[in-house]
PDB file of C-alpha atoms in Angstrom:
ATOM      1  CA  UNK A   1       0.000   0.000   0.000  1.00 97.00           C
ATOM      2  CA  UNK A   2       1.382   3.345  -0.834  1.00 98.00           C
ATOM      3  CA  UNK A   3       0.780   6.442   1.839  1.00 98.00           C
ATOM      4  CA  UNK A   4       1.566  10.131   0.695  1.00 98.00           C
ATOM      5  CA  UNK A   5       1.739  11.935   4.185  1.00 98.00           C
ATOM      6  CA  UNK A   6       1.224  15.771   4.392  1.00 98.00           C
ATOM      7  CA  UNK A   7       4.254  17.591   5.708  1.00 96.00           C
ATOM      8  CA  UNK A   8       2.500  18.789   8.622  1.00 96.00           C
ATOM      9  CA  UNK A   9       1.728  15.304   9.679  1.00 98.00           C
ATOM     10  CA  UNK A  10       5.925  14.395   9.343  1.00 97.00           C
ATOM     11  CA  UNK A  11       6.361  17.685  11.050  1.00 96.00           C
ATOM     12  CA  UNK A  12       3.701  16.529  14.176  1.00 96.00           C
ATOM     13  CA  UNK A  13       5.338  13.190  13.925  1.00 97.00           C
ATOM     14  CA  UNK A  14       8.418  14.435  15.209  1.00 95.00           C
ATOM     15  CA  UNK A  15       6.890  16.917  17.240  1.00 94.00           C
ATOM     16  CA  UNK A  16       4.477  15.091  19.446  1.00 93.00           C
ATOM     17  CA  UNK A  17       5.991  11.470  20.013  1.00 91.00           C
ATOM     18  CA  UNK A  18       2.623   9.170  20.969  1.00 93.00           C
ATOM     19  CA  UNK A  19       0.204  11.249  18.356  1.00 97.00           C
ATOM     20  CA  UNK A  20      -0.962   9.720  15.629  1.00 98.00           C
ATOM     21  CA  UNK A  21       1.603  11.114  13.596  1.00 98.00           C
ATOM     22  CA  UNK A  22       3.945   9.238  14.972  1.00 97.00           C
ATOM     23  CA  UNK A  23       1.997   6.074  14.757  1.00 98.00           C
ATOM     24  CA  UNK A  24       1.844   6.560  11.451  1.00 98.00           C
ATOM     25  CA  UNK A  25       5.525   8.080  10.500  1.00 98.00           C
ATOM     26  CA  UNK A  26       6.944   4.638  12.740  1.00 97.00           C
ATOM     27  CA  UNK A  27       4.701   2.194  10.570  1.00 98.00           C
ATOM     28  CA  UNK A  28       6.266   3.350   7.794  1.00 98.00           C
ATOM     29  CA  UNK A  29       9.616   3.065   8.901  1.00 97.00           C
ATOM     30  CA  UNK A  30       8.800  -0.478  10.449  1.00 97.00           C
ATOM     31  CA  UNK A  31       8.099  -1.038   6.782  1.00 97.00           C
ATOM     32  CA  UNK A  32       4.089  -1.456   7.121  1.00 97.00           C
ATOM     33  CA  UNK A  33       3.299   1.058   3.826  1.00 98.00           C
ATOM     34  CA  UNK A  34       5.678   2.534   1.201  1.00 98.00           C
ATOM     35  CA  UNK A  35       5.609   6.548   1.429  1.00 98.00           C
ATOM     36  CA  UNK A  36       5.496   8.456  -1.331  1.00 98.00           C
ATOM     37  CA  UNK A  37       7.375  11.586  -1.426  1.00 98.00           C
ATOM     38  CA  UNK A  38       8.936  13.832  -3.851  1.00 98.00           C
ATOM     39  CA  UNK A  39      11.836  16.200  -4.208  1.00 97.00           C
ATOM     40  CA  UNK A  40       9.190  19.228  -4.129  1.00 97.00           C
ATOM     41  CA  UNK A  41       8.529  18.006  -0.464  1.00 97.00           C
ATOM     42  CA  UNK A  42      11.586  17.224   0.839  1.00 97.00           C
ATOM     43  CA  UNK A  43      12.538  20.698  -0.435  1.00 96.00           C
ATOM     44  CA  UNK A  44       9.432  22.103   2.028  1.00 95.00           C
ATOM     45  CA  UNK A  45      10.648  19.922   5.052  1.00 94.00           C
ATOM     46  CA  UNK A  46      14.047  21.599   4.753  1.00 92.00           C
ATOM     47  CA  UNK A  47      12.782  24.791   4.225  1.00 93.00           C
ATOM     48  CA  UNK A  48      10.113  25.037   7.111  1.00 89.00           C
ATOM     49  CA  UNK A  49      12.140  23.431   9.464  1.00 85.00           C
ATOM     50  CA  UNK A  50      13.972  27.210   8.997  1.00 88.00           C
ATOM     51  CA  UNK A  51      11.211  28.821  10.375  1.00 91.00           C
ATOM     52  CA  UNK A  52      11.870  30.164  13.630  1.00 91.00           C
ATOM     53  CA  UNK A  53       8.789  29.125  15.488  1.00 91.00           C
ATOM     54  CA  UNK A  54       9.816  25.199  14.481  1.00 88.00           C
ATOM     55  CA  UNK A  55      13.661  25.813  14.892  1.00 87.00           C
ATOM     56  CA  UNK A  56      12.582  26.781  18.652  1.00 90.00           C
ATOM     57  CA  UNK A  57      11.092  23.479  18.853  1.00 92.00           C
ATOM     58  CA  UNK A  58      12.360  21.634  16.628  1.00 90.00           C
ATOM     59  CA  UNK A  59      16.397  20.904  16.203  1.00 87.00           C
ATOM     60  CA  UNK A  60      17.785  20.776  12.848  1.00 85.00           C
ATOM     61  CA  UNK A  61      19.443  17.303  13.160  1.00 88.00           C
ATOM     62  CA  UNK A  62      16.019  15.797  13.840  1.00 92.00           C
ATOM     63  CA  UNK A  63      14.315  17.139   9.813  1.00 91.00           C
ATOM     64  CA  UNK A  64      17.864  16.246   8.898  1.00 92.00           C
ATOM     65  CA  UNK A  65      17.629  12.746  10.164  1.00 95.00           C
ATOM     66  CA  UNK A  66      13.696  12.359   8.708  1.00 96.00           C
ATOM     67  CA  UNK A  67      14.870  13.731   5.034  1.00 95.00           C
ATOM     68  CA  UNK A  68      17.578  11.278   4.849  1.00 95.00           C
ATOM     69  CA  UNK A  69      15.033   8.151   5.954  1.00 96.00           C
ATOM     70  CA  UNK A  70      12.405   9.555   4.108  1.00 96.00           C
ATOM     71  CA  UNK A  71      15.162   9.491   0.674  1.00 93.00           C
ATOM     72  CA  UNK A  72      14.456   5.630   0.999  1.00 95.00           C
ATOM     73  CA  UNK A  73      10.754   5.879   0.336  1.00 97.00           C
ATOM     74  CA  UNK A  74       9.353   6.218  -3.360  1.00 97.00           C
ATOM     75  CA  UNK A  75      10.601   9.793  -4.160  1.00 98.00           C
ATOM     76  CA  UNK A  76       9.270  11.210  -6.842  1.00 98.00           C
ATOM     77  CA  UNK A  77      11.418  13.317  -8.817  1.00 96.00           C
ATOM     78  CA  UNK A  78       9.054  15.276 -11.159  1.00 95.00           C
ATOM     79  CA  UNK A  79       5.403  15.674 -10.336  1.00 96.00           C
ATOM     80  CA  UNK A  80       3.230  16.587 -13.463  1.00 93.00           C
ATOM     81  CA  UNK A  81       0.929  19.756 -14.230  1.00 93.00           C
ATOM     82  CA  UNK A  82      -2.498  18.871 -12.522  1.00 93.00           C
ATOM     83  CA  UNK A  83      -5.008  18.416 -14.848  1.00 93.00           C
ATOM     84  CA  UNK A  84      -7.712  21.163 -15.958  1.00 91.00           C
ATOM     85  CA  UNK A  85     -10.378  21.543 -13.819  1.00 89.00           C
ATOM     86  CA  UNK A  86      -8.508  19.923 -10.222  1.00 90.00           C
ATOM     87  CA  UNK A  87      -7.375  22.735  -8.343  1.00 87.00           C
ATOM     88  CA  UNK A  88      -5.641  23.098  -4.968  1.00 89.00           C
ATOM     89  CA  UNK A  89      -7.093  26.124  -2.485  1.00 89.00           C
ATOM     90  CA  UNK A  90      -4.150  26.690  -1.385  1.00 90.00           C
ATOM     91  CA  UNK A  91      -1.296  26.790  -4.051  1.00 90.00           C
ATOM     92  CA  UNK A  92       1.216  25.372  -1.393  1.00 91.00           C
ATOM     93  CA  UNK A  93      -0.686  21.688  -1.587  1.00 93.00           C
ATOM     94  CA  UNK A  94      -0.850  21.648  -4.926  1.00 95.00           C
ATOM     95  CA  UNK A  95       2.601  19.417  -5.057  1.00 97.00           C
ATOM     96  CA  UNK A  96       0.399  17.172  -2.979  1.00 97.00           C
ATOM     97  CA  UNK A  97      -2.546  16.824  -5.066  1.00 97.00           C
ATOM     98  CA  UNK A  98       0.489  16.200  -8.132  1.00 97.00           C
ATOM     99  CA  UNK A  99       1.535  13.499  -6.094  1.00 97.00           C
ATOM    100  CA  UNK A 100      -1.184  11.455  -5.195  1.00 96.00           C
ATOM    101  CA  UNK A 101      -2.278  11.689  -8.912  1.00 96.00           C
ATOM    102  CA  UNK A 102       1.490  10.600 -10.185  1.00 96.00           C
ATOM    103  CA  UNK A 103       1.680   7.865  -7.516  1.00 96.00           C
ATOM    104  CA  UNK A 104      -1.107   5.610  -7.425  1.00 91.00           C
ATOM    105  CA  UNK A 105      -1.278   6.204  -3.404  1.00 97.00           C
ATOM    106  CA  UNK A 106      -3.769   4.676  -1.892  1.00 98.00           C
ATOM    107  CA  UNK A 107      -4.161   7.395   0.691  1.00 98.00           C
ATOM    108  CA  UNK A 108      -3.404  11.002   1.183  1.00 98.00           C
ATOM    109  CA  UNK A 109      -2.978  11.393   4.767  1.00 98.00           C
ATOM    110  CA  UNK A 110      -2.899  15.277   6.194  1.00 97.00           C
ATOM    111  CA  UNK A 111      -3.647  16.845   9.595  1.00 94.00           C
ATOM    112  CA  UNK A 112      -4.201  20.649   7.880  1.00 89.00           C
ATOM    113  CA  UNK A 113      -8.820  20.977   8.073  1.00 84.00           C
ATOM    114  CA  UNK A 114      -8.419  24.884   6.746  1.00 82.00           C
ATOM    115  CA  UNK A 115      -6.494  23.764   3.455  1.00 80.00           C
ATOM    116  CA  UNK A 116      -9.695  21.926   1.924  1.00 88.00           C
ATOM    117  CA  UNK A 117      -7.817  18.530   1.258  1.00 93.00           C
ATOM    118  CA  UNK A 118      -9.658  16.662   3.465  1.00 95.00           C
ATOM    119  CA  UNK A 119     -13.668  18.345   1.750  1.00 93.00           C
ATOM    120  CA  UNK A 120     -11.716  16.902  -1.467  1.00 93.00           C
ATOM    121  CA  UNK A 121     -11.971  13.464   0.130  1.00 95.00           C
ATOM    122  CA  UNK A 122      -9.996  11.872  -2.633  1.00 95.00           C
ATOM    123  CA  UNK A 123      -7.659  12.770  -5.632  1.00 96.00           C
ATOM    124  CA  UNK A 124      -7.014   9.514  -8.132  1.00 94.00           C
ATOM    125  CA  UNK A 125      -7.042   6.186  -6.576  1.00 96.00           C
ATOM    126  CA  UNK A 126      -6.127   8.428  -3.024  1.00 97.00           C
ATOM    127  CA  UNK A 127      -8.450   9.068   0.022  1.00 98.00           C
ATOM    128  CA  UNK A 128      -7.631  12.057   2.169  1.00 98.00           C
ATOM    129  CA  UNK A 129      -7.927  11.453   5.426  1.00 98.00           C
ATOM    130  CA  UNK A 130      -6.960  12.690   8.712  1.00 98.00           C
ATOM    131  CA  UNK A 131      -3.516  10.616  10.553  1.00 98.00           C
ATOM    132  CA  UNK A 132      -6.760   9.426  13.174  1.00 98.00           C
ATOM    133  CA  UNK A 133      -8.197   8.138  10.438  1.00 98.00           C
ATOM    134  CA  UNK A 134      -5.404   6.609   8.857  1.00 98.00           C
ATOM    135  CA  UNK A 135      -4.789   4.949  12.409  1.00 98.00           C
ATOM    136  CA  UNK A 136      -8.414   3.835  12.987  1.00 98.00           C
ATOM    137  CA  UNK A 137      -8.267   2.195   9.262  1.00 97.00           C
ATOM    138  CA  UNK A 138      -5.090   1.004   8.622  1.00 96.00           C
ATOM    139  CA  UNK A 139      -2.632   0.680  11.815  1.00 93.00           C
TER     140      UNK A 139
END
């Protein structure tokens, strides 16, 4: 089963250690799911992870140590245009909605209610869900 996990969710993963983030981000690395991820996200992890209200929080080595695990899932080099008429409300998911399209994913999984992923409910072959969700379903 492939997963495609919202970089907030990676980001709660490694800031809250028994949420269902965590669950999640651990099930992948015990193997349980393939992640799907792309250069276009890994770019956002390292670039967030800047931002001082995360840096307070959250040390550099730690989105160090996640972007080099997460270069073992499926990474997805080049994510194509999204078709006409499939839009993202905000501009900063559209990468996201590329994804789950490009990578037959099974699920889109995203903590983020004010984006409007999750009133999408799917894109492709992916549900969006929330990581409880994803938990209550899958793990």
């Amino acid at each position: 089963m492939r997963v495609i996990l919202d970089t907030n969710v990676l980001l709660g993963a490694l800031i809250s250690p028994h949420s269902p983030p965590n669950l999640i981000y651990r099930a992948w690395r015990a193997a349980r799911f393939e992640l799907v991820t792309s250069t276009v996200q890994l770019d956002e992890l390292r670039r967030v992870s800047r931002y001082p209200k995360l840096k307070i929080i959250l040390p550099a080595h730690r989105i160090g140590t996640m972007v080099n695990n997460m270069q073992r899932a499926i990474v997805l080099a080049q994510l194509p245009p999204l078709p006409d008429g499939i839009e993202a409300n905000d501009p900063n998911d559209a990468f996201l909605l590329a994804m789950g399209l490009a990578s037959e994913a099974e699920y889109l999984v995203t903590g983020d209610r004010r984006a409007g992923l999750l009133q999408r409910a799917r894109i492709g072959r992916a549900r969006i869900v929330t990581p409880a969700i994803f938990c209550a379903e899958v793990l």
